[in-house]
Amino acid sequence: MSKQPIGIFDSGVGGTSIWKEIQALLPHENMIYLADSKNAPYGPKGKQAIIDLSIKNTEYLIVQGCKLIVVACNTATTNAIDYLRKNYETPFIGIEPAIKPAALNSKTHTIGILATKGTLSSELFHKTAHLFASDSKIIEQEGHGIVELIEDGKLHSEAMTGLLEVYLKPMIDADIDYLVLGCTHYPYLIPILLKILPKCIKIIDSGEAVARQTKAVLIQHNLLNQSTKKGKSTLFTNANPQVITTLLGASNDISYLDF
Ligand code: DGL
């Protein structure tokens, strides 16, 4: 079983930011990545629709024999991971916005969070914010349009810079010192964000923590691949493969699949 792949899914190409972190920490693991770009964005959809799409992705990965599934999507985690854990035996790793470390380290006691509507309106997000950041002011911003531009291959565009300037201004004005990226598409924005944000604002995301948690759970279930060979990753998208190829480079194994 330990040689079986890790399955990873996201509403689109964004979860590859998590796939990269896992590959860096666990280079001997085989992985299957599903970019459900045909159904992106998940953010504006209701909870049940997000659960249904998460079931579809999960069942495909289980049929492929995945030993563990990483829900590399904050929106799917915050809306669907409880359902998945209750209904499938496979271990699941999820991703949630890193508000805990941001609130713990903030000197201004004011943190910003950029995430999808689906994440910011979820019960799980509110629970986590209440538990770990009740002493901080949280400036929330829904990232309308950001995922769509990335999925459309327009990461580096005037439209993207324009959106980000509008979304960040209230946070900068409120004196945040941490910006939490609450969507796995957003680490790809970091070079643009660094040009807009004052230097005193630190950017934080959960990618590395997810990779560490993946390793810990594999060890706990005795599922760590003991091979010394480099693992094989296969990435599938149900939309135009060019977008993911441009993000990751053509040397990766990327194909179209209608899942
Ligand atoms: N990458 C997804 C996330 O982390 C994007 C959600 C969407 O498709 O709206 O939330």
PDB file of C-alpha atoms in Angstrom, residues 25-255:
ATOM      1  CA  LEU A  25       9.269  17.334   1.474  1.00  0.00           C
ATOM      2  CA  LEU A  26       8.436  13.814   0.224  1.00  0.00           C
ATOM      3  CA  PRO A  27      10.347  13.374  -3.058  1.00  0.00           C
ATOM      4  CA  HIS A  28       9.915   9.577  -3.089  1.00  0.00           C
ATOM      5  CA  GLU A  29       6.127   9.655  -3.104  1.00  0.00           C
ATOM      6  CA  ASN A  30       4.045   8.960  -6.206  1.00  0.00           C
ATOM      7  CA  MET A  31       1.214  11.464  -6.682  1.00  0.00           C
ATOM      8  CA  ILE A  32      -1.914  11.996  -8.755  1.00  0.00           C
ATOM      9  CA  TYR A  33      -3.177  15.586  -8.984  1.00  0.00           C
ATOM     10  CA  LEU A  34      -6.680  16.507 -10.175  1.00  0.00           C
ATOM     11  CA  ALA A  35      -7.369  20.071 -11.333  1.00  0.00           C
ATOM     12  CA  ASP A  36     -11.155  20.353 -11.550  1.00  0.00           C
ATOM     13  CA  SER A  37     -10.804  23.540 -13.619  1.00  0.00           C
ATOM     14  CA  LYS A  38     -13.981  22.782 -15.583  1.00  0.00           C
ATOM     15  CA  ASN A  39     -15.930  23.463 -12.377  1.00  0.00           C
ATOM     16  CA  ALA A  40     -13.802  26.360 -11.059  1.00  0.00           C
ATOM     17  CA  PRO A  41     -14.370  28.501  -9.148  1.00  0.00           C
ATOM     18  CA  TYR A  42     -15.824  26.550  -6.205  1.00  0.00           C
ATOM     19  CA  GLY A  43     -15.853  29.702  -4.013  1.00  0.00           C
ATOM     20  CA  PRO A  44     -19.240  31.131  -5.044  1.00  0.00           C
ATOM     21  CA  LYS A  45     -21.012  27.727  -5.055  1.00  0.00           C
ATOM     22  CA  GLY A  46     -23.138  26.590  -2.126  1.00  0.00           C
ATOM     23  CA  LYS A  47     -21.970  24.050   0.472  1.00  0.00           C
ATOM     24  CA  GLN A  48     -23.837  21.081  -1.063  1.00  0.00           C
ATOM     25  CA  ALA A  49     -22.443  21.753  -4.558  1.00  0.00           C
ATOM     26  CA  ILE A  50     -18.904  21.893  -3.087  1.00  0.00           C
ATOM     27  CA  ILE A  51     -19.518  18.592  -1.236  1.00  0.00           C
ATOM     28  CA  ASP A  52     -20.808  16.943  -4.459  1.00  0.00           C
ATOM     29  CA  LEU A  53     -17.733  18.046  -6.447  1.00  0.00           C
ATOM     30  CA  SER A  54     -15.435  16.899  -3.622  1.00  0.00           C
ATOM     31  CA  ILE A  55     -17.131  13.458  -3.666  1.00  0.00           C
ATOM     32  CA  LYS A  56     -16.597  13.199  -7.441  1.00  0.00           C
ATOM     33  CA  ASN A  57     -12.878  14.035  -7.114  1.00  0.00           C
ATOM     34  CA  THR A  58     -12.419  11.770  -4.090  1.00  0.00           C
ATOM     35  CA  GLU A  59     -14.055   8.760  -5.750  1.00  0.00           C
ATOM     36  CA  TYR A  60     -11.870   9.131  -8.839  1.00  0.00           C
ATOM     37  CA  LEU A  61      -8.736   9.176  -6.650  1.00  0.00           C
ATOM     38  CA  ILE A  62      -9.919   6.190  -4.586  1.00  0.00           C
ATOM     39  CA  VAL A  63     -10.514   4.176  -7.783  1.00  0.00           C
ATOM     40  CA  GLN A  64      -6.889   4.990  -8.734  1.00  0.00           C
ATOM     41  CA  GLY A  65      -5.826   3.346  -5.444  1.00  0.00           C
ATOM     42  CA  CYS A  66      -4.683   6.503  -3.619  1.00  0.00           C
ATOM     43  CA  LYS A  67      -3.511   5.749  -0.079  1.00  0.00           C
ATOM     44  CA  LEU A  68      -4.243   9.253   1.266  1.00  0.00           C
ATOM     45  CA  ILE A  69      -6.059  12.265  -0.175  1.00  0.00           C
ATOM     46  CA  VAL A  70      -5.002  15.891   0.189  1.00  0.00           C
ATOM     47  CA  VAL A  71      -7.863  18.333  -0.277  1.00  0.00           C
ATOM     48  CA  ALA A  72      -5.610  21.096  -1.651  1.00  0.00           C
ATOM     49  CA  CYS A  73      -8.410  23.646  -1.611  1.00  0.00           C
ATOM     50  CA  ASN A  74      -9.443  25.819   1.335  1.00  0.00           C
ATOM     51  CA  THR A  75     -12.985  26.094  -0.026  1.00  0.00           C
ATOM     52  CA  ALA A  76     -13.442  22.318  -0.341  1.00  0.00           C
ATOM     53  CA  THR A  77     -11.783  21.694   3.036  1.00  0.00           C
ATOM     54  CA  THR A  78     -13.871  24.185   4.963  1.00  0.00           C
ATOM     55  CA  ASN A  79     -17.112  22.961   3.353  1.00  0.00           C
ATOM     56  CA  ALA A  80     -16.623  19.263   2.652  1.00  0.00           C
ATOM     57  CA  ILE A  81     -13.837  17.612   4.667  1.00  0.00           C
ATOM     58  CA  ASP A  82     -16.115  16.628   7.567  1.00  0.00           C
ATOM     59  CA  TYR A  83     -18.400  14.835   5.105  1.00  0.00           C
ATOM     60  CA  LEU A  84     -15.447  13.112   3.384  1.00  0.00           C
ATOM     61  CA  ARG A  85     -13.917  11.943   6.673  1.00  0.00           C
ATOM     62  CA  LYS A  86     -17.243  10.527   7.823  1.00  0.00           C
ATOM     63  CA  ASN A  87     -17.943   8.665   4.580  1.00  0.00           C
ATOM     64  CA  TYR A  88     -14.584   7.289   3.340  1.00  0.00           C
ATOM     65  CA  GLU A  89     -11.937   5.227   5.107  1.00  0.00           C
ATOM     66  CA  THR A  90      -9.032   6.894   3.277  1.00  0.00           C
ATOM     67  CA  PRO A  91      -7.123   9.399   5.462  1.00  0.00           C
ATOM     68  CA  PHE A  92      -7.703  13.034   4.388  1.00  0.00           C
ATOM     69  CA  ILE A  93      -5.491  16.081   4.838  1.00  0.00           C
ATOM     70  CA  GLY A  94      -7.129  19.478   4.454  1.00  0.00           C
ATOM     71  CA  ILE A  95      -5.985  23.074   4.229  1.00  0.00           C
ATOM     72  CA  GLU A  96      -7.304  26.022   6.195  1.00  0.00           C
ATOM     73  CA  PRO A  97      -6.183  29.673   6.228  1.00  0.00           C
ATOM     74  CA  ALA A  98      -3.170  30.195   8.551  1.00  0.00           C
ATOM     75  CA  ILE A  99      -4.888  32.686  10.839  1.00  0.00           C
ATOM     76  CA  LYS A 100      -3.468  31.087  13.991  1.00  0.00           C
ATOM     77  CA  PRO A 101       0.242  31.882  13.314  1.00  0.00           C
ATOM     78  CA  ALA A 102      -0.684  35.281  11.866  1.00  0.00           C
ATOM     79  CA  ALA A 103      -2.687  36.257  14.970  1.00  0.00           C
ATOM     80  CA  LEU A 104      -0.006  34.870  17.319  1.00  0.00           C
ATOM     81  CA  ASN A 105       2.766  36.920  15.687  1.00  0.00           C
ATOM     82  CA  SER A 106       0.909  40.107  14.820  1.00  0.00           C
ATOM     83  CA  LYS A 107       2.256  43.208  16.588  1.00  0.00           C
ATOM     84  CA  THR A 108      -0.546  45.467  15.350  1.00  0.00           C
ATOM     85  CA  HIS A 109      -3.142  42.850  16.376  1.00  0.00           C
ATOM     86  CA  THR A 110      -4.661  43.396  12.955  1.00  0.00           C
ATOM     87  CA  ILE A 111      -4.405  40.757  10.230  1.00  0.00           C
ATOM     88  CA  GLY A 112      -5.758  40.582   6.717  1.00  0.00           C
ATOM     89  CA  ILE A 113      -7.211  37.536   5.040  1.00  0.00           C
ATOM     90  CA  LEU A 114      -7.827  37.102   1.352  1.00  0.00           C
ATOM     91  CA  ALA A 115      -9.932  34.017   0.585  1.00  0.00           C
ATOM     92  CA  THR A 116     -12.960  32.860  -1.375  1.00  0.00           C
ATOM     93  CA  LYS A 117     -16.545  33.560  -0.390  1.00  0.00           C
ATOM     94  CA  GLY A 118     -17.007  29.827   0.290  1.00  0.00           C
ATOM     95  CA  THR A 119     -14.136  29.785   2.797  1.00  0.00           C
ATOM     96  CA  LEU A 120     -14.952  33.055   4.559  1.00  0.00           C
ATOM     97  CA  SER A 121     -18.602  32.098   4.991  1.00  0.00           C
ATOM     98  CA  SER A 122     -17.904  28.562   6.237  1.00  0.00           C
ATOM     99  CA  GLU A 123     -18.591  27.437   9.796  1.00  0.00           C
ATOM    100  CA  LEU A 124     -15.105  25.946  10.071  1.00  0.00           C
ATOM    101  CA  PHE A 125     -13.443  29.282   9.234  1.00  0.00           C
ATOM    102  CA  HIS A 126     -15.537  31.107  11.844  1.00  0.00           C
ATOM    103  CA  LYS A 127     -14.750  28.464  14.441  1.00  0.00           C
ATOM    104  CA  THR A 128     -10.999  28.679  13.769  1.00  0.00           C
ATOM    105  CA  ALA A 129     -11.034  32.502  13.758  1.00  0.00           C
ATOM    106  CA  HIS A 130     -12.910  32.561  17.051  1.00  0.00           C
ATOM    107  CA  LEU A 131     -10.599  29.981  18.617  1.00  0.00           C
ATOM    108  CA  PHE A 132      -7.233  31.428  17.563  1.00  0.00           C
ATOM    109  CA  ALA A 133      -7.705  35.064  16.631  1.00  0.00           C
ATOM    110  CA  SER A 134     -10.338  36.465  18.958  1.00  0.00           C
ATOM    111  CA  ASP A 135      -7.820  39.055  20.258  1.00  0.00           C
ATOM    112  CA  SER A 136      -7.050  40.283  16.736  1.00  0.00           C
ATOM    113  CA  LYS A 137      -8.963  42.387  14.303  1.00  0.00           C
ATOM    114  CA  ILE A 138      -9.412  40.418  11.084  1.00  0.00           C
ATOM    115  CA  ILE A 139      -9.894  42.352   7.855  1.00  0.00           C
ATOM    116  CA  GLU A 140     -11.616  39.874   5.526  1.00  0.00           C
ATOM    117  CA  GLN A 141     -11.652  40.238   1.772  1.00  0.00           C
ATOM    118  CA  GLU A 142     -13.305  37.919  -0.730  1.00  0.00           C
ATOM    119  CA  GLY A 143     -11.074  37.438  -3.744  1.00  0.00           C
ATOM    120  CA  HIS A 144     -13.789  37.726  -6.430  1.00  0.00           C
ATOM    121  CA  GLY A 145     -12.326  37.179  -9.863  1.00  0.00           C
ATOM    122  CA  ILE A 146      -8.808  36.116  -8.849  1.00  0.00           C
ATOM    123  CA  VAL A 147      -9.281  32.362  -9.352  1.00  0.00           C
ATOM    124  CA  GLU A 148     -11.066  33.012 -12.658  1.00  0.00           C
ATOM    125  CA  LEU A 149      -8.127  35.085 -13.984  1.00  0.00           C
ATOM    126  CA  ILE A 150      -5.583  32.429 -12.951  1.00  0.00           C
ATOM    127  CA  GLU A 151      -7.688  29.644 -14.511  1.00  0.00           C
ATOM    128  CA  ASP A 152      -7.872  31.778 -17.651  1.00  0.00           C
ATOM    129  CA  GLY A 153      -4.070  32.013 -17.873  1.00  0.00           C
ATOM    130  CA  LYS A 154      -4.126  35.718 -16.874  1.00  0.00           C
ATOM    131  CA  LEU A 155      -2.029  35.559 -13.702  1.00  0.00           C
ATOM    132  CA  HIS A 156       0.261  38.346 -14.862  1.00  0.00           C
ATOM    133  CA  SER A 157      -2.207  40.873 -16.234  1.00  0.00           C
ATOM    134  CA  GLU A 158      -3.296  44.451 -15.602  1.00  0.00           C
ATOM    135  CA  ALA A 159      -6.710  43.122 -14.573  1.00  0.00           C
ATOM    136  CA  MET A 160      -5.081  41.067 -11.785  1.00  0.00           C
ATOM    137  CA  THR A 161      -2.940  43.947 -10.498  1.00  0.00           C
ATOM    138  CA  GLY A 162      -6.023  46.208 -10.546  1.00  0.00           C
ATOM    139  CA  LEU A 163      -8.104  43.733  -8.519  1.00  0.00           C
ATOM    140  CA  LEU A 164      -5.363  43.186  -5.952  1.00  0.00           C
ATOM    141  CA  GLU A 165      -4.775  46.909  -5.464  1.00  0.00           C
ATOM    142  CA  VAL A 166      -8.470  47.387  -4.688  1.00  0.00           C
ATOM    143  CA  TYR A 167      -8.617  44.348  -2.360  1.00  0.00           C
ATOM    144  CA  LEU A 168      -5.479  45.234  -0.395  1.00  0.00           C
ATOM    145  CA  LYS A 169      -6.070  48.952   0.148  1.00  0.00           C
ATOM    146  CA  PRO A 170      -8.486  48.590   3.112  1.00  0.00           C
ATOM    147  CA  MET A 171      -6.055  46.143   4.735  1.00  0.00           C
ATOM    148  CA  ILE A 172      -3.064  48.458   4.300  1.00  0.00           C
ATOM    149  CA  ASP A 173      -5.146  51.380   5.608  1.00  0.00           C
ATOM    150  CA  ALA A 174      -6.152  49.283   8.656  1.00  0.00           C
ATOM    151  CA  ASP A 175      -2.428  48.684   9.490  1.00  0.00           C
ATOM    152  CA  ILE A 176      -2.314  44.909   9.092  1.00  0.00           C
ATOM    153  CA  ASP A 177       1.135  43.357   9.564  1.00  0.00           C
ATOM    154  CA  TYR A 178       0.195  39.864   8.285  1.00  0.00           C
ATOM    155  CA  LEU A 179      -1.670  38.958   5.128  1.00  0.00           C
ATOM    156  CA  VAL A 180      -3.053  35.405   5.189  1.00  0.00           C
ATOM    157  CA  LEU A 181      -3.504  33.763   1.794  1.00  0.00           C
ATOM    158  CA  GLY A 182      -6.600  31.617   2.277  1.00  0.00           C
ATOM    159  CA  CYS A 183      -6.777  30.007  -1.149  1.00  0.00           C
ATOM    160  CA  THR A 184      -4.279  27.658  -2.760  1.00  0.00           C
ATOM    161  CA  HIS A 185      -4.328  29.655  -6.001  1.00  0.00           C
ATOM    162  CA  TYR A 186      -2.973  32.711  -4.184  1.00  0.00           C
ATOM    163  CA  PRO A 187       0.692  31.715  -3.560  1.00  0.00           C
ATOM    164  CA  TYR A 188       1.090  32.280  -7.322  1.00  0.00           C
ATOM    165  CA  LEU A 189       0.222  35.947  -6.653  1.00  0.00           C
ATOM    166  CA  ILE A 190       3.154  36.509  -4.263  1.00  0.00           C
ATOM    167  CA  PRO A 191       5.449  38.307  -6.777  1.00  0.00           C
ATOM    168  CA  ILE A 192       2.594  40.734  -7.582  1.00  0.00           C
ATOM    169  CA  LEU A 193       1.603  41.151  -3.920  1.00  0.00           C
ATOM    170  CA  LEU A 194       5.182  42.016  -2.970  1.00  0.00           C
ATOM    171  CA  LYS A 195       5.081  44.953  -5.389  1.00  0.00           C
ATOM    172  CA  ILE A 196       1.829  46.298  -3.910  1.00  0.00           C
ATOM    173  CA  LEU A 197       2.282  45.697  -0.173  1.00  0.00           C
ATOM    174  CA  PRO A 198       4.481  47.827   2.122  1.00  0.00           C
ATOM    175  CA  LYS A 199       7.564  45.839   3.237  1.00  0.00           C
ATOM    176  CA  CYS A 200       6.364  45.656   6.856  1.00  0.00           C
ATOM    177  CA  ILE A 201       3.482  43.317   5.865  1.00  0.00           C
ATOM    178  CA  LYS A 202       4.354  39.628   5.896  1.00  0.00           C
ATOM    179  CA  ILE A 203       2.573  37.134   3.677  1.00  0.00           C
ATOM    180  CA  ILE A 204       1.648  33.773   5.160  1.00  0.00           C
ATOM    181  CA  ASP A 205       0.082  30.644   3.681  1.00  0.00           C
ATOM    182  CA  SER A 206      -0.450  27.068   4.809  1.00  0.00           C
ATOM    183  CA  GLY A 207       1.410  25.119   2.091  1.00  0.00           C
ATOM    184  CA  GLU A 208       4.421  23.971   4.131  1.00  0.00           C
ATOM    185  CA  ALA A 209       2.244  23.056   7.106  1.00  0.00           C
ATOM    186  CA  VAL A 210       0.078  20.862   4.859  1.00  0.00           C
ATOM    187  CA  ALA A 211       3.153  19.046   3.552  1.00  0.00           C
ATOM    188  CA  ARG A 212       4.389  18.433   7.127  1.00  0.00           C
ATOM    189  CA  GLN A 213       0.954  17.169   8.168  1.00  0.00           C
ATOM    190  CA  THR A 214       0.851  14.861   5.130  1.00  0.00           C
ATOM    191  CA  LYS A 215       4.175  13.342   6.193  1.00  0.00           C
ATOM    192  CA  ALA A 216       3.045  12.942   9.807  1.00  0.00           C
ATOM    193  CA  VAL A 217      -0.191  11.175   8.815  1.00  0.00           C
ATOM    194  CA  LEU A 218       1.620   8.866   6.372  1.00  0.00           C
ATOM    195  CA  ILE A 219       4.019   7.866   9.160  1.00  0.00           C
ATOM    196  CA  GLN A 220       1.150   7.401  11.606  1.00  0.00           C
ATOM    197  CA  HIS A 221      -0.619   5.025   9.169  1.00  0.00           C
ATOM    198  CA  ASN A 222       2.630   3.287   8.191  1.00  0.00           C
ATOM    199  CA  LEU A 223       2.123   4.467   4.605  1.00  0.00           C
ATOM    200  CA  LEU A 224       5.362   6.371   3.896  1.00  0.00           C
ATOM    201  CA  ASN A 225       6.918   5.178   0.615  1.00  0.00           C
ATOM    202  CA  GLN A 226      10.308   3.668   1.572  1.00  0.00           C
ATOM    203  CA  SER A 227      11.616   3.705  -2.015  1.00  0.00           C
ATOM    204  CA  THR A 228      14.808   5.674  -2.653  1.00  0.00           C
ATOM    205  CA  LYS A 229      13.785   6.450  -6.252  1.00  0.00           C
ATOM    206  CA  LYS A 230      12.220   9.775  -7.223  1.00  0.00           C
ATOM    207  CA  GLY A 231       8.425   9.477  -7.123  1.00  0.00           C
ATOM    208  CA  LYS A 232       6.230   9.884 -10.194  1.00  0.00           C
ATOM    209  CA  SER A 233       3.613  12.641 -10.358  1.00  0.00           C
ATOM    210  CA  THR A 234       0.786  12.646 -12.881  1.00  0.00           C
ATOM    211  CA  LEU A 235      -1.325  15.776 -13.175  1.00  0.00           C
ATOM    212  CA  PHE A 236      -4.782  15.752 -14.772  1.00  0.00           C
ATOM    213  CA  THR A 237      -6.958  18.684 -15.743  1.00  0.00           C
ATOM    214  CA  ASN A 238     -10.464  18.668 -17.195  1.00  0.00           C
ATOM    215  CA  ALA A 239      -9.859  22.013 -18.964  1.00  0.00           C
ATOM    216  CA  ASN A 240      -7.106  23.431 -21.182  1.00  0.00           C
ATOM    217  CA  PRO A 241      -3.796  21.780 -20.069  1.00  0.00           C
ATOM    218  CA  GLN A 242      -1.824  24.801 -21.326  1.00  0.00           C
ATOM    219  CA  VAL A 243      -2.675  26.833 -18.194  1.00  0.00           C
ATOM    220  CA  ILE A 244      -1.176  24.305 -15.771  1.00  0.00           C
ATOM    221  CA  THR A 245       1.740  23.646 -18.145  1.00  0.00           C
ATOM    222  CA  THR A 246       2.577  27.370 -18.178  1.00  0.00           C
ATOM    223  CA  LEU A 247       2.481  27.495 -14.363  1.00  0.00           C
ATOM    224  CA  LEU A 248       4.608  24.383 -13.782  1.00  0.00           C
ATOM    225  CA  GLY A 249       6.725  23.923 -16.895  1.00  0.00           C
ATOM    226  CA  ALA A 250       6.430  21.397 -19.724  1.00  0.00           C
ATOM    227  CA  SER A 251       8.755  18.864 -18.075  1.00  0.00           C
ATOM    228  CA  ASN A 252       5.861  17.652 -15.896  1.00  0.00           C
ATOM    229  CA  ASP A 253       3.460  14.844 -16.832  1.00  0.00           C
ATOM    230  CA  ILE A 254       0.270  16.879 -17.458  1.00  0.00           C
ATOM    231  CA  SER A 255      -2.744  15.566 -19.416  1.00  0.00           C
TER     232      SER A 255
END
